[in-house]
Amino acid sequence: MNTIECINTRRSIRKFTEEPVAHDVIQKIVEAAAMAPSWKNTQITRYTVVESKELKDKIAAEATIPFNADTINSAAAVVAVSVVKNRCGYERDGSFSTVKKDSWQMFDAGVAVQTFCLAAHEYGIGSVVMGIFDYDKVAQMVEMPQTQEMVALVAIGHPAENPEVPKRKTVEDLLTYK
């Protein structure tokens, strides 16, 4: 599949089959995601793959909303995406490089997660990025190091649905020339 086809056909998948995702496929997806650009090549995004049914069930029951819980329960795995703290947006002396301060870490994580999801689609794996959950509780549940900060959950698995393309804004709505 070419890049534009991958972008145009990738959808947020919320229903999955029971088939697990092979570790070699997950490794290829993360290898592709590692190619995402980052602030001064800091490469701060990290992935903790939760396959344990017990831990997935606990995250779903205790740390998220029912809509996301159903997705997590259906997924083969949920990926806790985090970033290494205090690297992105900083100069070597600890000062910020721009007025955006450390918010660049969310930009870098977003680019990496989008790359992760596109690579997953290339390998036939569905994904959906989730942001409504108890960040601190999930970080504790997955035993995230204190040097990292939770940024998103990504449910992954073999798709059990093929959603329609949602309505998109037109280029005229999105693009301005001056």
mmCIF file of C-alpha atoms in Angstrom:
data_model
loop_
_atom_site.group_PDB
_atom_site.id
_atom_site.type_symbol
_atom_site.label_atom_id
_atom_site.label_comp_id
_atom_site.label_asym_id
_atom_site.label_seq_id
_atom_site.Cartn_x
_atom_site.Cartn_y
_atom_site.Cartn_z
ATOM 1 C CA MET A 1 0.000 0.000 0.000
ATOM 2 C CA ASN A 2 1.333 3.456 -0.764
ATOM 3 C CA THR A 3 1.416 6.313 1.736
ATOM 4 C CA ILE A 4 -1.631 8.201 0.464
ATOM 5 C CA GLU A 5 -3.695 5.006 0.309
ATOM 6 C CA CYS A 6 -2.658 4.184 3.878
ATOM 7 C CA ILE A 7 -3.662 7.663 5.081
ATOM 8 C CA ASN A 8 -6.965 7.559 3.201
ATOM 9 C CA THR A 9 -7.990 4.060 4.322
ATOM 10 C CA ARG A 10 -6.898 4.027 7.983
ATOM 11 C CA ARG A 11 -9.856 4.302 10.375
ATOM 12 C CA SER A 12 -10.274 4.320 14.132
ATOM 13 C CA ILE A 13 -11.163 0.731 15.004
ATOM 14 C CA ARG A 14 -13.111 0.076 18.206
ATOM 15 C CA LYS A 15 -14.125 -3.561 17.663
ATOM 16 C CA PHE A 16 -11.550 -6.306 17.281
ATOM 17 C CA THR A 17 -11.389 -10.055 16.765
ATOM 18 C CA GLU A 18 -10.000 -12.261 19.535
ATOM 19 C CA GLU A 19 -6.829 -13.009 17.531
ATOM 20 C CA PRO A 20 -3.690 -11.748 19.301
ATOM 21 C CA VAL A 21 -1.228 -9.442 17.568
ATOM 22 C CA ALA A 22 2.085 -11.207 17.017
ATOM 23 C CA HIS A 23 5.051 -9.685 18.832
ATOM 24 C CA ASP A 24 7.088 -9.467 15.622
ATOM 25 C CA VAL A 25 4.300 -7.342 14.091
ATOM 26 C CA ILE A 26 4.215 -5.052 17.141
ATOM 27 C CA GLN A 27 7.991 -4.722 16.928
ATOM 28 C CA LYS A 28 7.753 -3.752 13.226
ATOM 29 C CA ILE A 29 5.080 -1.171 14.062
ATOM 30 C CA VAL A 30 7.238 0.388 16.798
ATOM 31 C CA GLU A 31 10.269 0.260 14.504
ATOM 32 C CA ALA A 32 8.308 2.309 11.947
ATOM 33 C CA ALA A 33 7.022 4.681 14.638
ATOM 34 C CA ALA A 34 10.613 5.247 15.756
ATOM 35 C CA MET A 35 11.194 6.941 12.386
ATOM 36 C CA ALA A 36 8.788 9.776 13.310
ATOM 37 C CA PRO A 37 10.520 13.137 13.603
ATOM 38 C CA SER A 38 11.020 14.623 17.055
ATOM 39 C CA TRP A 39 12.307 17.793 18.714
ATOM 40 C CA LYS A 40 16.072 17.874 18.167
ATOM 41 C CA ASN A 41 15.862 14.102 17.534
ATOM 42 C CA THR A 42 15.085 13.465 21.210
ATOM 43 C CA GLN A 43 12.905 10.432 20.360
ATOM 44 C CA ILE A 44 10.976 10.676 23.627
ATOM 45 C CA THR A 45 7.949 8.473 22.851
ATOM 46 C CA ARG A 46 7.710 5.107 24.621
ATOM 47 C CA TYR A 47 5.236 2.219 24.244
ATOM 48 C CA THR A 48 4.098 -0.177 26.972
ATOM 49 C CA VAL A 49 2.017 -2.975 25.436
ATOM 50 C CA VAL A 50 -0.553 -4.455 27.798
ATOM 51 C CA GLU A 51 -1.663 -7.893 26.615
ATOM 52 C CA SER A 52 -2.619 -9.370 29.986
ATOM 53 C CA LYS A 53 -6.396 -9.778 30.089
ATOM 54 C CA GLU A 54 -6.384 -9.104 33.824
ATOM 55 C CA LEU A 55 -4.522 -5.803 33.466
ATOM 56 C CA LYS A 56 -6.566 -4.734 30.431
ATOM 57 C CA ASP A 57 -9.762 -5.506 32.375
ATOM 58 C CA LYS A 58 -8.478 -3.504 35.348
ATOM 59 C CA ILE A 59 -7.617 -0.484 33.170
ATOM 60 C CA ALA A 60 -11.024 -0.725 31.490
ATOM 61 C CA ALA A 61 -12.941 -1.061 34.787
ATOM 62 C CA GLU A 62 -11.033 1.371 36.981
ATOM 63 C CA ALA A 63 -9.361 3.982 34.804
ATOM 64 C CA THR A 64 -11.545 4.904 31.845
ATOM 65 C CA ILE A 65 -15.070 5.687 30.657
ATOM 66 C CA PRO A 66 -17.475 2.889 29.597
ATOM 67 C CA PHE A 67 -17.180 3.709 25.870
ATOM 68 C CA ASN A 68 -13.390 3.287 26.001
ATOM 69 C CA ALA A 69 -13.705 0.303 28.361
ATOM 70 C CA ASP A 70 -15.650 -1.600 25.697
ATOM 71 C CA THR A 71 -12.911 -0.853 23.164
ATOM 72 C CA ILE A 72 -10.130 -1.942 25.542
ATOM 73 C CA ASN A 73 -12.007 -5.151 26.404
ATOM 74 C CA SER A 74 -12.353 -5.964 22.702
ATOM 75 C CA ALA A 75 -8.705 -5.209 21.815
ATOM 76 C CA ALA A 76 -5.895 -7.749 21.677
ATOM 77 C CA ALA A 77 -3.739 -5.205 23.486
ATOM 78 C CA VAL A 78 -3.760 -1.658 24.733
ATOM 79 C CA VAL A 79 -0.630 0.422 24.323
ATOM 80 C CA ALA A 80 0.169 2.925 27.067
ATOM 81 C CA VAL A 81 2.020 5.674 25.227
ATOM 82 C CA SER A 82 4.318 7.874 27.271
ATOM 83 C CA VAL A 83 7.038 10.445 26.793
ATOM 84 C CA VAL A 84 10.334 10.924 28.575
ATOM 85 C CA LYS A 85 9.937 14.057 30.713
ATOM 86 C CA ASN A 86 12.022 17.235 30.553
ATOM 87 C CA ARG A 87 13.698 16.667 27.186
ATOM 88 C CA CYS A 88 11.454 18.027 24.481
ATOM 89 C CA GLY A 89 11.450 21.806 24.035
ATOM 90 C CA TYR A 90 14.481 22.370 26.240
ATOM 91 C CA GLU A 91 17.972 23.658 25.627
ATOM 92 C CA ARG A 92 20.945 21.903 27.227
ATOM 93 C CA ASP A 93 21.017 24.501 30.017
ATOM 94 C CA GLY A 94 17.425 23.621 31.000
ATOM 95 C CA SER A 95 15.806 26.728 29.515
ATOM 96 C CA PHE A 96 12.964 26.483 27.001
ATOM 97 C CA SER A 97 13.765 26.965 23.333
ATOM 98 C CA THR A 98 10.406 28.539 22.382
ATOM 99 C CA VAL A 99 7.335 30.090 23.982
ATOM 100 C CA LYS A 100 5.656 26.673 23.563
ATOM 101 C CA LYS A 101 7.905 25.433 26.391
ATOM 102 C CA ASP A 102 7.537 21.666 26.905
ATOM 103 C CA SER A 103 4.295 21.377 24.909
ATOM 104 C CA TRP A 104 6.478 20.149 22.051
ATOM 105 C CA GLN A 105 6.434 16.756 23.778
ATOM 106 C CA MET A 106 2.739 16.359 22.919
ATOM 107 C CA PHE A 107 3.470 17.313 19.320
ATOM 108 C CA ASP A 108 6.232 14.706 19.143
ATOM 109 C CA ALA A 109 4.037 12.066 20.787
ATOM 110 C CA GLY A 110 1.217 12.874 18.366
ATOM 111 C CA VAL A 111 3.486 12.482 15.348
ATOM 112 C CA ALA A 112 4.830 9.192 16.742
ATOM 113 C CA VAL A 113 1.351 7.842 17.557
ATOM 114 C CA GLN A 114 0.042 8.735 14.095
ATOM 115 C CA THR A 115 3.042 6.971 12.578
ATOM 116 C CA PHE A 116 2.365 3.991 14.878
ATOM 117 C CA CYS A 117 -1.289 3.839 13.754
ATOM 118 C CA LEU A 118 -0.424 4.131 10.053
ATOM 119 C CA ALA A 119 2.207 1.394 10.375
ATOM 120 C CA ALA A 120 -0.318 -0.783 12.227
ATOM 121 C CA HIS A 121 -2.774 -0.295 9.355
ATOM 122 C CA GLU A 122 -0.059 -1.293 6.860
ATOM 123 C CA TYR A 123 0.345 -4.576 8.775
ATOM 124 C CA GLY A 124 -3.425 -5.199 8.931
ATOM 125 C CA ILE A 125 -3.763 -4.142 12.557
ATOM 126 C CA GLY A 126 -6.542 -1.791 13.614
ATOM 127 C CA SER A 127 -6.036 0.951 16.174
ATOM 128 C CA VAL A 128 -7.769 3.767 17.971
ATOM 129 C CA VAL A 129 -6.179 6.517 20.050
ATOM 130 C CA MET A 130 -7.933 7.213 23.363
ATOM 131 C CA GLY A 131 -7.402 10.218 25.599
ATOM 132 C CA ILE A 132 -10.204 10.007 28.172
ATOM 133 C CA PHE A 133 -8.816 7.993 31.079
ATOM 134 C CA ASP A 134 -7.143 8.466 34.446
ATOM 135 C CA TYR A 135 -3.553 9.138 33.372
ATOM 136 C CA ASP A 136 -2.015 8.753 36.820
ATOM 137 C CA LYS A 137 -3.898 5.543 37.567
ATOM 138 C CA VAL A 138 -2.905 3.917 34.243
ATOM 139 C CA ALA A 139 0.716 4.993 34.729
ATOM 140 C CA GLN A 140 0.665 3.320 38.137
ATOM 141 C CA MET A 141 -1.042 0.179 36.797
ATOM 142 C CA VAL A 142 1.572 -0.310 34.060
ATOM 143 C CA GLU A 143 4.397 0.577 36.463
ATOM 144 C CA MET A 144 5.567 3.480 34.342
ATOM 145 C CA PRO A 145 8.920 4.935 35.427
ATOM 146 C CA GLN A 146 8.750 8.325 37.170
ATOM 147 C CA THR A 147 10.882 9.722 34.331
ATOM 148 C CA GLN A 148 7.980 9.220 31.911
ATOM 149 C CA GLU A 149 4.558 10.853 31.513
ATOM 150 C CA MET A 150 1.433 9.160 30.112
ATOM 151 C CA VAL A 151 0.047 10.787 26.959
ATOM 152 C CA ALA A 152 -2.419 8.332 25.346
ATOM 153 C CA LEU A 153 -3.799 4.838 25.159
ATOM 154 C CA VAL A 154 -3.948 3.060 21.813
ATOM 155 C CA ALA A 155 -6.111 -0.039 21.505
ATOM 156 C CA ILE A 156 -4.813 -2.444 18.861
ATOM 157 C CA GLY A 157 -5.962 -5.695 17.318
ATOM 158 C CA HIS A 158 -7.264 -7.366 14.211
ATOM 159 C CA PRO A 159 -10.277 -5.313 13.030
ATOM 160 C CA ALA A 160 -13.756 -6.779 13.437
ATOM 161 C CA GLU A 161 -15.327 -3.771 11.714
ATOM 162 C CA ASN A 162 -14.791 -1.617 8.639
ATOM 163 C CA PRO A 163 -16.083 1.865 9.503
ATOM 164 C CA GLU A 164 -17.225 4.274 6.814
ATOM 165 C CA VAL A 165 -15.177 7.379 6.111
ATOM 166 C CA PRO A 166 -16.436 10.119 8.427
ATOM 167 C CA LYS A 167 -17.313 13.464 6.887
ATOM 168 C CA ARG A 168 -14.162 15.520 6.321
ATOM 169 C CA LYS A 169 -13.709 19.255 5.976
ATOM 170 C CA THR A 170 -12.926 20.481 2.476
ATOM 171 C CA VAL A 171 -9.526 21.760 1.453
ATOM 172 C CA GLU A 172 -11.113 25.194 1.131
ATOM 173 C CA ASP A 173 -12.089 25.020 4.815
ATOM 174 C CA LEU A 174 -8.600 24.006 5.868
ATOM 175 C CA LEU A 175 -6.237 25.902 3.598
ATOM 176 C CA THR A 176 -5.383 29.596 3.425
ATOM 177 C CA TYR A 177 -2.849 31.307 1.172
ATOM 178 C CA LYS A 178 -1.545 34.814 1.867
#
